Structures are given as C-alpha cells and as structure tokens.
C-alpha cells in the first residue's frame, strides 16, 4: 500500500509519536491508585502537556505519510465501476476480510457502548449533574455524525484502507480520555473519539459491497454488521464488569490504546478498494485484488443513469425513504437513549456497577447467536421480512423494559430482547437500504439512513443535556410510538430484494 504513498517511515514515525504521547499520560494515572484512580482537579504535569503535543504531531505526520504520491485521477475513472461477480464462490480472501472487519467493528462499536458504563463514575468524581455529564455522550455522538461526513471525503483522497489506518491512529490518541483531570477535556476528547470512529461503518460496507459475490452479499453484510454490533457491546460490558471495580471508569477509555494499535495491525489484512486503485491508474494492483475476490470492472450505462432519474422521483421510492429513515431514527433513540441509560438505571435500583455490567454482558451474550439466525433469514428467506422481525423484536424489548420498570424482576431477558432487536435492526437496515434504491442515489440514500440513526442518538442525548432525560419506563413508553410507526411504514413501503435483479429499480419497476 505504501508503494505510492508519501512514505512508510513518516507513517511509522507518526504512530510512534501518538503511542508515546498516550504513554506519557499513564504515570499520572498510575500515581492516582491510592486515590482510587481519581484525577479530578489535579493539574496536568509536563509529561501530559508534551504528550498531547506529541499526539497532535503524530496524527499529522501519519496522515502525511498516507497521502498518495500522485493526486491525479484517471480520465475514465467516472465511467468505471467495480462489481462482484454474481455466482463467484467464497474464497479465502472473502473469509479473511469478513473476519478482520468483524474484529474492526467490535473495536469501533465498543467505544460508544462504553459511554453508558462511564457516566456514573464521571458524575461521582467530577461532582456534576447528570445533565452536565450528558455532554460527554452528546459530544461523542456529534463526533460520529461529523466523522461520517468527513471520512467519506477522506476515503476518496486516501483510499479505503488508508482512511481506516488514519482513523485507527486517531483512535489510539483519544485513549487519553482516561487521564483527563477535567470533564471539559473529556467532552472534547470524546468528540474526537467519535470523529475518528464515525467513518468505520460506511467504509466497511463499501469494502464488502465491492468485494463480496452478489449471492453472498446480503448475509455477509448482516453477519459482519451484527457480530460487530453485539460483539462491541459484549466487549464493553465485559470490560466494565472485570476492570472498572479495580481501576475505576477511566480504564475503559485507556483501553483505546491496545485496541487502537490492534486495529492498526489488522489493516495489513485489508485490501485496498479496486475502484480507488483504478481511479489512480494502478490497474495491475486493482486487477490482482479483483481476481482474488472474483470481482470485475465494468463501464456505467448512460441508459441506466437516465432511467434512474425518473425512478428516483416515484411515490414508492419516497415512501421507502420515509420508512427506512423513521426506522433509523427510532433505532438511534433506543440505542443511544434507552440502552445507554440502562447501566445508570440499574445502579440507581441498587445494583453495583459490577453486577449491572455483568447483567448487561449476559444479555448481550444471549443476543449474540441470533445474529447468525438474522443473516440466514435475510439471505435465504426474506430481506423485508427479516427487517420487520427485527423491528418487532425491538418493540418486544421495549415492552420488556416497561415490565422491568413497573413490575421488577431480572433484567437479563428484557435487555437481551432489546439488544437483539436493536442490533438486528442496524445489522439489516443499511444492507437493506443499499438494495432498495437505484444506483444513482444508492450511496446518498444509504448515507441519509445512516445519518438518521445517529440523529436519533443526538436527540436522545440532547434530552439529557437539557435535564429532560426521562426515567427508564417513560423512555421505553415514548419509543413505542416511533418504533411502531416504523414497523407499519416498512411493511407498507418496503421492497422484497432477495433473489431479485436490482436492475429493475433503474427502470422504475416496483419490486414487491
């Protein structure tokens, strides 16, 4: 990958600078052990100040090393697209890519999932109100929204693989959240963490769409997304249950150092985007990767482009946009609202942080095997039906949370249903959106649906910032209406895409 970049040496130097900058923050954290790892109000020492400067310089140097040596685009780049073969068998390259992407998504999802396990510790240590502490998840989610936009542009300049590398380097730097002596610094660093992580999911789906054979693409997208989502929550809750009672809430942020470096190393197993390579005139390398994945390059059809314009403005298409957007918005409200508030609610009910984290980890483990069921249903039974089932399971989870709040009992099963449904929704929604729109608007429509999912999270956290955060029962009750509406609209306007030739979308034909 570095053959036509500015320099491997610059990238490695940047990585070393970022890592050294993080390590320089550790002595102050270690020295706080007699105070139960509390740093609130302590002045930053010279090592921390120098370390922050080293992180900024390291990111810039690593970014320079990843810049392409040549910036010109091939003249015919706009007319060429890369598509996976319809019936190509899955080879070693496909399985390796899916495995690496699952691990990368677990690391990516783990960080926002960790937010719910740190809020109580922040409130206690910094002596702030819950409304003020809610600025931490609000800034993190705002960062993911900005990152989704930013990393799309960066991927066009740097390429898919290089953009993931740069994101991972930034990710390592944000681990100093765990050593910040003031909440304001945590708020700022959480925004940067969201900014670094925001582009991982779109780049992941782009890589899979360009490399997976068509008949395997649906279940592969669902499986990778689902395992990454549930695995990230298992990792976050498990780390909280094991480490937070010993080292406090700060250790959950410091874990960004080893996980971020692991992500940097895993990038060696990522292929570069063939479309990017072709656009840069690196045809031999692009052909080698396409052969490994059974993909091919083809010219775009002007007739398809013209027909798509008419298809885009049809009423069923607009209805599909509304249905999937509302589904994404409801998911964001639940995932970054109800689920994020669960640890705090369980602690308020008298559970210790360790027991609450263990309950949530058990719930996530129960939901984990069902990801394989969702992938099988999506690819072998019905794409639309699978999405509807996941929305319905989310509704059942909300009802279970209501039962937990009003009647009581063990939280494991209700939370498992909610985690299963919400993770199933996000695992199937983006692949389903990508298969529901014509080529001309597919990227924009899928991006809009993804943005709606994060917009729901911003709304949920804004309620906390304004001190309007409802209790768990009220929150679950409020989420029932948008989730039920999303179920009805998706049933009415959703398209069945399994086994269908999606080129019929380009002519405006209705896919039942």
Short mmCIF file of C-alpha atoms in Angstrom, two decimals:
data_model
loop_
_atom_site.label_atom_id
_atom_site.label_comp_id
_atom_site.label_asym_id
_atom_site.label_seq_id
_atom_site.Cartn_x
_atom_site.Cartn_y
_atom_site.Cartn_z
CA UNK A 1 0.00 0.00 0.00
CA UNK A 2 2.87 2.36 0.75
CA UNK A 3 4.42 1.91 -2.71
CA UNK A 4 2.70 5.07 -3.99
CA UNK A 5 2.28 6.93 -0.70
CA UNK A 6 4.38 9.74 0.74
CA UNK A 7 6.26 7.35 2.96
CA UNK A 8 6.10 4.36 5.29
CA UNK A 9 8.72 5.98 7.53
CA UNK A 10 6.50 9.03 8.10
CA UNK A 11 3.52 6.85 8.96
CA UNK A 12 5.50 4.72 11.43
CA UNK A 13 7.01 7.85 12.98
CA UNK A 14 3.52 9.30 13.39
CA UNK A 15 2.25 6.07 15.02
CA UNK A 16 5.21 6.09 17.41
CA UNK A 17 4.54 9.73 18.29
CA UNK A 18 0.87 9.09 19.06
CA UNK A 19 1.67 6.00 21.14
CA UNK A 20 4.41 7.82 23.06
CA UNK A 21 2.02 10.70 23.71
CA UNK A 22 -0.51 8.33 25.25
CA UNK A 23 2.12 6.53 27.33
CA UNK A 24 3.23 9.88 28.78
CA UNK A 25 -0.25 10.20 30.34
CA UNK A 26 -0.03 6.87 32.17
CA UNK A 27 2.32 7.85 35.05
CA UNK A 28 -0.25 10.32 36.42
CA UNK A 29 -2.98 7.68 36.15
CA UNK A 30 -0.82 5.05 37.89
CA UNK A 31 0.16 7.52 40.63
CA UNK A 32 -3.54 8.07 41.41
CA UNK A 33 -4.01 4.43 42.52
CA UNK A 34 -4.07 5.32 46.27
CA UNK A 35 -6.96 7.71 45.47
CA UNK A 36 -8.99 5.01 43.63
CA UNK A 37 -7.70 6.41 40.31
CA UNK A 38 -9.38 9.80 40.74
CA UNK A 39 -7.71 12.68 38.91
CA UNK A 40 -10.40 15.38 39.12
CA UNK A 41 -8.95 18.82 39.82
CA UNK A 42 -5.31 17.75 39.55
CA UNK A 43 -3.04 19.95 37.38
CA UNK A 44 -1.57 18.45 34.23
CA UNK A 45 2.13 17.65 34.60
CA UNK A 46 4.71 18.43 31.93
CA UNK A 47 4.60 14.88 30.60
CA UNK A 48 0.88 15.14 29.86
CA UNK A 49 1.27 18.50 28.10
CA UNK A 50 4.14 17.21 25.99
CA UNK A 51 2.21 14.01 25.33
CA UNK A 52 -0.79 15.91 23.95
CA UNK A 53 1.52 17.82 21.60
CA UNK A 54 3.12 14.53 20.51
CA UNK A 55 -0.31 13.07 19.70
CA UNK A 56 -1.30 16.03 17.52
CA UNK A 57 2.05 16.00 15.71
CA UNK A 58 1.92 12.20 15.33
CA UNK A 59 -1.53 12.24 13.69
CA UNK A 60 -0.40 14.94 11.23
CA UNK A 61 2.82 13.09 10.37
CA UNK A 62 1.00 9.76 9.95
CA UNK A 63 -1.59 11.48 7.74
CA UNK A 64 1.17 12.94 5.60
CA UNK A 65 2.77 9.51 5.21
CA UNK A 66 -0.54 8.08 3.98
CA UNK A 67 -1.13 10.76 1.35
CA UNK A 68 -0.92 9.41 -2.23
CA UNK A 69 2.28 10.42 -4.00
CA UNK A 70 0.19 11.15 -7.09
CA UNK A 71 -3.07 13.04 -6.88
CA UNK A 72 -4.25 12.95 -10.49
CA UNK A 73 -7.36 10.91 -11.31
CA UNK A 74 -7.62 8.73 -14.43
CA UNK A 75 -9.73 10.37 -17.14
CA UNK A 76 -12.11 7.42 -17.42
CA UNK A 77 -12.48 6.93 -13.64
CA UNK A 78 -16.02 8.35 -13.56
CA UNK A 79 -17.20 5.85 -16.17
CA UNK A 80 -15.88 2.71 -14.45
CA UNK A 81 -17.47 0.85 -11.57
CA UNK A 82 -16.33 -2.29 -9.72
CA UNK A 83 -18.84 -5.08 -9.16
CA UNK A 84 -18.52 -8.52 -7.59
CA UNK A 85 -19.43 -11.48 -9.77
CA UNK A 86 -22.95 -12.88 -9.30
CA UNK A 87 -22.02 -16.51 -8.60
CA UNK A 88 -18.36 -16.39 -7.58
CA UNK A 89 -17.59 -18.83 -4.74
CA UNK A 90 -16.40 -17.56 -1.39
CA UNK A 91 -12.64 -17.93 -1.17
CA UNK A 92 -10.01 -17.45 1.50
CA UNK A 93 -9.79 -13.73 0.71
CA UNK A 94 -13.52 -13.24 1.39
CA UNK A 95 -13.48 -15.09 4.72
CA UNK A 96 -10.33 -13.30 5.86
CA UNK A 97 -11.85 -9.91 5.02
CA UNK A 98 -15.09 -10.69 6.89
CA UNK A 99 -13.17 -11.89 9.97
CA UNK A 100 -10.98 -8.79 10.06
CA UNK A 101 -13.95 -6.47 9.53
CA UNK A 102 -15.87 -8.11 12.40
CA UNK A 103 -12.93 -7.51 14.75
CA UNK A 104 -12.59 -3.93 13.50
CA UNK A 105 -16.30 -3.25 14.04
CA UNK A 106 -16.19 -4.76 17.55
CA UNK A 107 -13.42 -2.30 18.42
CA UNK A 108 -15.36 0.53 16.75
CA UNK A 109 -18.72 -0.24 18.41
CA UNK A 110 -17.10 -0.88 21.80
CA UNK A 111 -16.26 2.79 22.29
CA UNK A 112 -19.74 4.37 22.08
CA UNK A 113 -21.12 1.38 24.01
CA UNK A 114 -18.63 2.18 26.79
CA UNK A 115 -20.24 5.59 27.33
CA UNK A 116 -23.09 4.15 29.38
CA UNK A 117 -20.65 2.47 31.78
CA UNK A 118 -18.62 5.63 32.49
CA UNK A 119 -21.31 8.24 33.18
CA UNK A 120 -21.90 7.27 36.82
CA UNK A 121 -18.18 7.37 37.55
CA UNK A 122 -17.83 10.79 35.94
CA UNK A 123 -20.78 12.21 37.89
CA UNK A 124 -19.34 10.90 41.15
CA UNK A 125 -15.75 12.02 40.55
CA UNK A 126 -16.37 15.42 38.96
CA UNK A 127 -19.36 16.22 41.20
CA UNK A 128 -21.52 17.41 38.31
CA UNK A 129 -25.20 17.00 37.49
CA UNK A 130 -26.36 14.19 35.18
CA UNK A 131 -27.41 16.88 32.68
CA UNK A 132 -23.87 18.26 32.51
CA UNK A 133 -22.35 14.77 32.32
CA UNK A 134 -24.68 14.03 29.37
CA UNK A 135 -22.49 16.39 27.31
CA UNK A 136 -19.97 13.53 27.12
CA UNK A 137 -22.13 11.09 25.09
CA UNK A 138 -23.69 14.04 23.23
CA UNK A 139 -20.26 15.20 22.04
CA UNK A 140 -19.23 11.64 21.15
CA UNK A 141 -22.33 11.06 19.01
CA UNK A 142 -21.95 14.51 17.42
CA UNK A 143 -18.42 13.44 16.54
CA UNK A 144 -19.69 10.30 14.80
CA UNK A 145 -22.09 12.42 12.71
CA UNK A 146 -19.25 14.72 11.65
CA UNK A 147 -16.99 11.71 11.13
CA UNK A 148 -19.46 10.01 8.79
CA UNK A 149 -19.28 13.05 6.52
CA UNK A 150 -15.56 13.69 6.94
CA UNK A 151 -14.32 10.15 6.38
CA UNK A 152 -16.33 9.80 3.18
CA UNK A 153 -14.26 12.62 1.72
CA UNK A 154 -11.04 11.28 3.27
CA UNK A 155 -11.68 7.83 1.74
CA UNK A 156 -11.84 9.41 -1.71
CA UNK A 157 -8.45 11.08 -1.15
CA UNK A 158 -6.62 8.41 0.83
CA UNK A 159 -8.42 5.25 -0.28
CA UNK A 160 -10.49 2.85 1.85
CA UNK A 161 -7.57 1.09 3.51
CA UNK A 162 -5.53 4.19 4.25
CA UNK A 163 -8.55 6.02 5.70
CA UNK A 164 -9.12 3.14 8.16
CA UNK A 165 -5.43 3.32 9.12
CA UNK A 166 -5.59 7.05 9.79
CA UNK A 167 -8.82 6.60 11.76
CA UNK A 168 -7.14 3.92 13.89
CA UNK A 169 -4.17 6.20 14.64
CA UNK A 170 -6.53 8.97 15.79
CA UNK A 171 -8.39 6.35 17.81
CA UNK A 172 -5.21 5.49 19.73
CA UNK A 173 -4.72 9.15 20.61
CA UNK A 174 -8.19 9.50 22.12
CA UNK A 175 -7.37 6.96 24.83
CA UNK A 176 -6.02 9.87 26.91
CA UNK A 177 -9.67 10.49 27.84
CA UNK A 178 -8.86 8.16 30.73
CA UNK A 179 -6.27 10.56 32.13
CA UNK A 180 -8.06 13.90 31.74
CA UNK A 181 -8.34 15.77 35.06
CA UNK A 182 -11.37 17.83 33.98
CA UNK A 183 -14.72 16.87 32.48
CA UNK A 184 -14.36 19.56 29.82
CA UNK A 185 -11.30 17.82 28.43
CA UNK A 186 -13.24 14.54 28.42
CA UNK A 187 -16.05 16.18 26.45
CA UNK A 188 -13.59 17.47 23.84
CA UNK A 189 -11.70 14.18 23.58
CA UNK A 190 -14.94 12.19 23.26
CA UNK A 191 -15.87 14.36 20.28
CA UNK A 192 -12.52 13.47 18.68
CA UNK A 193 -13.12 9.79 19.50
CA UNK A 194 -16.48 9.92 17.70
CA UNK A 195 -14.87 11.80 14.83
CA UNK A 196 -12.23 9.07 14.44
CA UNK A 197 -14.74 6.22 14.67
CA UNK A 198 -17.57 7.77 12.62
CA UNK A 199 -16.41 6.59 9.24
CA UNK A 200 -15.66 2.95 10.08
CA UNK A 201 -19.13 1.54 9.30
CA UNK A 202 -19.62 3.24 5.89
CA UNK A 203 -16.11 2.24 4.78
CA UNK A 204 -16.76 -1.33 5.96
CA UNK A 205 -19.95 -1.64 3.92
CA UNK A 206 -18.25 -0.05 0.91
CA UNK A 207 -15.44 -2.61 1.04
CA UNK A 208 -17.87 -5.53 1.36
CA UNK A 209 -20.13 -4.26 -1.42
CA UNK A 210 -17.17 -4.02 -3.80
CA UNK A 211 -15.71 -7.43 -2.98
CA UNK A 212 -18.47 -9.88 -1.96
CA UNK A 213 -20.21 -12.00 -4.64
CA UNK A 214 -23.77 -10.83 -5.22
CA UNK A 215 -25.48 -14.01 -3.96
CA UNK A 216 -23.46 -13.88 -0.72
CA UNK A 217 -23.52 -10.12 -0.19
CA UNK A 218 -26.76 -9.92 1.83
CA UNK A 219 -25.96 -12.41 4.56
CA UNK A 220 -22.31 -11.29 4.69
CA UNK A 221 -23.30 -7.67 5.33
CA UNK A 222 -25.80 -8.68 8.01
CA UNK A 223 -23.41 -11.12 9.69
CA UNK A 224 -20.46 -8.72 9.79
CA UNK A 225 -22.59 -5.80 10.98
CA UNK A 226 -24.49 -7.87 13.54
CA UNK A 227 -21.46 -9.61 15.03
CA UNK A 228 -19.63 -6.29 15.20
CA UNK A 229 -22.54 -4.57 16.97
CA UNK A 230 -23.28 -7.30 19.52
CA UNK A 231 -19.60 -8.14 19.98
CA UNK A 232 -18.82 -4.50 20.71
CA UNK A 233 -21.45 -4.38 23.44
CA UNK A 234 -20.22 -7.68 24.90
CA UNK A 235 -16.65 -6.29 24.94
CA UNK A 236 -17.73 -3.00 26.56
CA UNK A 237 -19.91 -4.58 29.25
CA UNK A 238 -17.39 -7.35 29.92
CA UNK A 239 -14.51 -4.89 30.28
CA UNK A 240 -16.63 -2.80 32.64
CA UNK A 241 -17.55 -5.82 34.79
CA UNK A 242 -13.94 -7.05 35.01
CA UNK A 243 -11.87 -3.87 35.15
CA UNK A 244 -14.00 -0.98 36.44
CA UNK A 245 -14.30 -2.32 40.04
CA UNK A 246 -10.49 -2.41 40.21
CA UNK A 247 -9.30 0.58 38.16
CA UNK A 248 -12.38 2.79 38.03
CA UNK A 249 -14.20 4.13 34.98
CA UNK A 250 -11.07 5.67 33.41
CA UNK A 251 -9.65 2.29 32.42
CA UNK A 252 -12.43 1.88 29.85
CA UNK A 253 -11.06 4.85 27.88
CA UNK A 254 -7.41 3.79 28.29
CA UNK A 255 -8.31 0.53 26.52
CA UNK A 256 -8.34 2.60 23.30
CA UNK A 257 -4.55 2.29 23.30
CA UNK A 258 -4.22 -1.51 22.86
CA UNK A 259 -7.41 -1.86 20.79
CA UNK A 260 -6.43 1.02 18.51
CA UNK A 261 -2.95 -0.44 17.94
CA UNK A 262 -4.56 -3.82 17.21
CA UNK A 263 -6.71 -2.11 14.58
CA UNK A 264 -3.61 -0.54 13.00
CA UNK A 265 -2.02 -4.01 12.75
CA UNK A 266 -5.21 -5.55 11.33
CA UNK A 267 -5.18 -3.02 8.49
CA UNK A 268 -2.38 -5.06 6.92
CA UNK A 269 -5.08 -7.65 6.10
CA UNK A 270 -7.47 -5.15 4.47
CA UNK A 271 -7.50 -4.97 0.67
CA UNK A 272 -7.41 -1.58 -0.96
CA UNK A 273 -10.54 -0.58 -2.86
CA UNK A 274 -10.18 -1.69 -6.51
CA UNK A 275 -12.27 1.31 -7.58
CA UNK A 276 -9.80 3.64 -5.85
CA UNK A 277 -6.83 1.89 -7.46
CA UNK A 278 -8.38 2.11 -10.93
CA UNK A 279 -9.12 5.81 -10.41
CA UNK A 280 -5.43 6.33 -9.55
CA UNK A 281 -4.28 4.40 -12.63
CA UNK A 282 -2.93 1.45 -10.59
CA UNK A 283 -4.58 -1.12 -12.86
CA UNK A 284 -2.24 -4.08 -12.25
CA UNK A 285 -2.77 -3.91 -8.47
CA UNK A 286 -6.52 -3.44 -8.95
CA UNK A 287 -6.73 -6.48 -11.23
CA UNK A 288 -4.83 -8.60 -8.71
CA UNK A 289 -7.28 -7.73 -5.94
CA UNK A 290 -10.30 -8.21 -8.22
CA UNK A 291 -9.05 -11.68 -9.19
CA UNK A 292 -8.68 -12.63 -5.52
CA UNK A 293 -12.28 -11.57 -4.80
CA UNK A 294 -13.89 -12.61 -8.09
CA UNK A 295 -14.80 -9.01 -8.95
CA UNK A 296 -14.64 -7.17 -12.27
CA UNK A 297 -14.67 -3.64 -13.63
CA UNK A 298 -17.40 -2.51 -15.99
CA UNK A 299 -18.50 0.68 -17.72
CA UNK A 300 -21.51 2.53 -16.38
CA UNK A 301 -24.52 2.59 -18.67
CA UNK A 302 -25.82 6.03 -19.67
CA UNK A 303 -29.26 4.49 -20.28
CA UNK A 304 -29.38 3.26 -16.70
CA UNK A 305 -28.34 6.69 -15.42
CA UNK A 306 -31.18 8.36 -17.36
CA UNK A 307 -33.80 5.80 -16.31
CA UNK A 308 -32.79 6.13 -12.69
CA UNK A 309 -33.68 9.83 -12.66
CA UNK A 310 -37.32 9.01 -13.34
CA UNK A 311 -37.35 6.09 -10.92
CA UNK A 312 -35.98 8.23 -8.11
CA UNK A 313 -38.99 10.54 -8.07
CA UNK A 314 -41.62 7.78 -7.83
CA UNK A 315 -44.01 7.71 -4.84
CA UNK A 316 -42.97 4.18 -3.72
CA UNK A 317 -39.34 5.35 -3.65
CA UNK A 318 -40.20 8.36 -1.49
CA UNK A 319 -42.25 6.12 0.81
CA UNK A 320 -39.29 3.78 1.18
CA UNK A 321 -37.04 6.69 2.14
CA UNK A 322 -39.51 7.83 4.81
CA UNK A 323 -39.99 4.31 6.21
CA UNK A 324 -36.29 3.50 6.49
CA UNK A 325 -35.44 6.97 7.81
CA UNK A 326 -38.00 6.63 10.61
CA UNK A 327 -36.70 3.13 11.40
CA UNK A 328 -33.16 4.52 11.65
CA UNK A 329 -34.32 7.44 13.80
CA UNK A 330 -36.17 5.10 16.19
CA UNK A 331 -33.08 2.87 16.40
CA UNK A 332 -30.89 5.85 17.30
CA UNK A 333 -33.32 6.92 20.04
CA UNK A 334 -33.30 3.41 21.52
CA UNK A 335 -29.61 2.58 21.13
CA UNK A 336 -28.27 5.92 22.37
CA UNK A 337 -31.16 6.52 24.75
CA UNK A 338 -32.75 3.51 26.44
CA UNK A 339 -29.76 1.15 26.12
CA UNK A 340 -27.23 3.84 27.06
CA UNK A 341 -29.30 4.78 30.11
CA UNK A 342 -29.69 1.17 31.30
CA UNK A 343 -26.45 0.92 33.35
CA UNK A 344 -27.28 4.13 35.24
CA UNK A 345 -30.84 2.95 35.89
CA UNK A 346 -29.70 -0.43 37.22
CA UNK A 347 -27.20 1.26 39.55
CA UNK A 348 -29.97 3.59 40.76
CA UNK A 349 -32.04 0.48 41.56
CA UNK A 350 -29.37 -0.69 43.98
CA UNK A 351 -27.16 -2.90 41.81
CA UNK A 352 -23.40 -2.38 41.99
CA UNK A 353 -21.54 -1.32 38.83
CA UNK A 354 -20.02 -4.81 38.59
CA UNK A 355 -23.36 -6.62 38.87
CA UNK A 356 -25.11 -4.21 36.47
CA UNK A 357 -22.32 -4.66 33.92
CA UNK A 358 -22.49 -8.45 34.34
CA UNK A 359 -26.28 -8.41 33.74
CA UNK A 360 -25.82 -6.43 30.52
CA UNK A 361 -22.95 -8.65 29.39
CA UNK A 362 -25.15 -11.74 29.90
CA UNK A 363 -27.92 -10.10 27.89
CA UNK A 364 -25.54 -9.33 25.03
CA UNK A 365 -24.20 -12.91 25.07
CA UNK A 366 -27.75 -14.25 24.79
CA UNK A 367 -28.33 -11.99 21.77
CA UNK A 368 -25.04 -12.94 20.07
CA UNK A 369 -26.02 -16.31 18.46
CA UNK A 370 -29.17 -14.80 16.96
CA UNK A 371 -27.03 -12.69 14.62
CA UNK A 372 -26.41 -15.88 12.63
CA UNK A 373 -30.16 -16.51 12.50
CA UNK A 374 -30.75 -12.98 11.21
CA UNK A 375 -28.11 -13.44 8.50
CA UNK A 376 -29.67 -16.75 7.42
CA UNK A 377 -33.19 -15.31 7.34
CA UNK A 378 -32.03 -12.27 5.39
CA UNK A 379 -30.27 -14.28 2.69
CA UNK A 380 -32.46 -17.41 2.48
CA UNK A 381 -35.97 -16.31 3.46
CA UNK A 382 -36.84 -12.62 3.04
CA UNK A 383 -34.92 -9.35 3.29
CA UNK A 384 -38.04 -7.31 4.03
CA UNK A 385 -39.41 -9.92 6.42
CA UNK A 386 -36.15 -10.05 8.39
CA UNK A 387 -36.09 -6.27 8.83
CA UNK A 388 -39.72 -6.38 10.02
CA UNK A 389 -38.94 -9.17 12.51
CA UNK A 390 -36.04 -7.17 13.96
CA UNK A 391 -38.22 -4.08 14.39
CA UNK A 392 -40.89 -6.26 16.05
CA UNK A 393 -38.29 -7.76 18.43
CA UNK A 394 -37.23 -4.24 19.36
CA UNK A 395 -40.86 -3.47 20.20
CA UNK A 396 -40.98 -6.57 22.42
CA UNK A 397 -37.76 -5.45 24.10
CA UNK A 398 -39.30 -2.06 24.86
CA UNK A 399 -42.33 -3.78 26.38
CA UNK A 400 -39.96 -5.95 28.42
CA UNK A 401 -38.16 -2.87 29.73
CA UNK A 402 -41.55 -1.41 30.69
CA UNK A 403 -42.32 -4.62 32.59
CA UNK A 404 -38.93 -4.41 34.30
CA UNK A 405 -39.55 -0.80 35.35
CA UNK A 406 -43.14 -1.27 36.53
CA UNK A 407 -43.12 -4.83 37.91
CA UNK A 408 -39.43 -5.65 38.50
CA UNK A 409 -37.51 -8.89 38.14
CA UNK A 410 -34.27 -9.90 36.44
CA UNK A 411 -33.22 -7.50 33.67
CA UNK A 412 -31.41 -10.16 31.62
CA UNK A 413 -34.24 -11.32 29.31
CA UNK A 414 -35.85 -7.90 28.61
CA UNK A 415 -32.45 -6.35 27.92
CA UNK A 416 -31.46 -9.33 25.75
CA UNK A 417 -34.59 -8.80 23.62
CA UNK A 418 -33.86 -5.09 23.30
CA UNK A 419 -30.20 -5.65 22.38
CA UNK A 420 -31.17 -8.42 19.96
CA UNK A 421 -33.80 -6.31 18.24
CA UNK A 422 -31.82 -3.08 18.05
CA UNK A 423 -28.63 -4.77 16.85
CA UNK A 424 -30.67 -6.80 14.35
CA UNK A 425 -32.22 -3.58 13.03
CA UNK A 426 -28.91 -1.82 12.45
CA UNK A 427 -27.32 -5.01 11.05
CA UNK A 428 -30.06 -5.42 8.42
CA UNK A 429 -31.16 -1.83 7.83
CA UNK A 430 -28.12 -0.48 5.97
CA UNK A 431 -27.73 -3.55 3.70
CA UNK A 432 -31.48 -3.43 3.04
CA UNK A 433 -31.30 0.29 2.23
CA UNK A 434 -28.41 -0.32 -0.16
CA UNK A 435 -30.52 -2.91 -2.00
CA UNK A 436 -33.69 -0.76 -2.09
CA UNK A 437 -32.53 2.23 -4.14
CA UNK A 438 -31.28 2.72 -7.72
CA UNK A 439 -27.57 3.08 -8.40
CA UNK A 440 -27.78 6.82 -8.99
CA UNK A 441 -28.98 7.58 -5.45
CA UNK A 442 -27.94 4.43 -3.60
CA UNK A 443 -24.98 5.99 -1.84
CA UNK A 444 -26.81 9.15 -0.85
CA UNK A 445 -29.92 7.30 0.30
CA UNK A 446 -27.95 4.80 2.38
CA UNK A 447 -25.88 7.64 3.83
CA UNK A 448 -29.05 9.53 4.73
CA UNK A 449 -30.47 6.49 6.53
CA UNK A 450 -27.18 6.10 8.45
CA UNK A 451 -27.28 9.80 9.36
CA UNK A 452 -30.85 9.41 10.67
CA UNK A 453 -29.68 6.64 13.01
CA UNK A 454 -27.11 8.98 14.53
CA UNK A 455 -29.59 11.85 14.54
CA UNK A 456 -31.81 9.80 16.85
CA UNK A 457 -28.86 9.45 19.19
CA UNK A 458 -28.28 13.19 19.20
CA UNK A 459 -31.93 13.80 20.11
CA UNK A 460 -31.74 11.27 22.96
CA UNK A 461 -28.59 12.82 24.41
CA UNK A 462 -29.88 16.36 23.95
CA UNK A 463 -32.69 15.44 26.34
CA UNK A 464 -30.07 14.55 28.91
CA UNK A 465 -28.12 17.77 28.33
CA UNK A 466 -31.32 19.80 28.85
CA UNK A 467 -32.08 17.84 32.05
CA UNK A 468 -35.19 16.42 30.37
CA UNK A 469 -33.98 12.82 30.42
CA UNK A 470 -36.99 10.59 31.20
CA UNK A 471 -36.80 7.64 33.55
CA UNK A 472 -36.49 4.19 32.04
CA UNK A 473 -40.24 3.48 31.92
CA UNK A 474 -41.05 6.85 30.35
CA UNK A 475 -38.26 6.45 27.82
CA UNK A 476 -39.45 2.99 26.75
CA UNK A 477 -43.03 4.24 26.54
CA UNK A 478 -42.03 7.21 24.37
CA UNK A 479 -40.05 4.95 22.00
CA UNK A 480 -43.04 2.67 21.35
CA UNK A 481 -44.80 5.13 19.01
CA UNK A 482 -41.94 5.81 16.54
CA UNK A 483 -40.90 2.15 16.56
CA UNK A 484 -44.47 1.01 15.87
CA UNK A 485 -44.81 3.60 13.09
CA UNK A 486 -41.51 2.40 11.58
CA UNK A 487 -42.85 -1.18 11.60
CA UNK A 488 -46.05 -0.16 9.79
CA UNK A 489 -44.37 2.05 7.18
CA UNK A 490 -41.69 -0.54 6.40
CA UNK A 491 -44.40 -3.19 5.97
CA UNK A 492 -46.28 -0.94 3.52
CA UNK A 493 -43.45 0.63 1.52
CA UNK A 494 -40.63 -1.89 1.97
CA UNK A 495 -39.38 -3.88 -1.03
CA UNK A 496 -38.51 -7.55 -1.14
CA UNK A 497 -35.00 -7.67 -2.60
CA UNK A 498 -33.94 -11.30 -2.05
CA UNK A 499 -33.29 -13.09 -5.32
CA UNK A 500 -34.35 -10.06 -7.34
CA UNK A 501 -32.37 -8.44 -10.13
CA UNK A 502 -31.96 -4.96 -8.67
CA UNK A 503 -31.53 -3.50 -12.16
CA UNK A 504 -35.33 -3.35 -12.31
CA UNK A 505 -35.03 -0.44 -9.87
CA UNK A 506 -33.24 1.54 -12.56
CA UNK A 507 -36.31 1.35 -14.83
CA UNK A 508 -38.66 2.29 -12.02
CA UNK A 509 -40.26 -1.15 -11.79
CA UNK A 510 -41.89 -1.98 -8.48
CA UNK A 511 -40.14 -4.70 -6.51
CA UNK A 512 -42.83 -6.39 -4.41
#
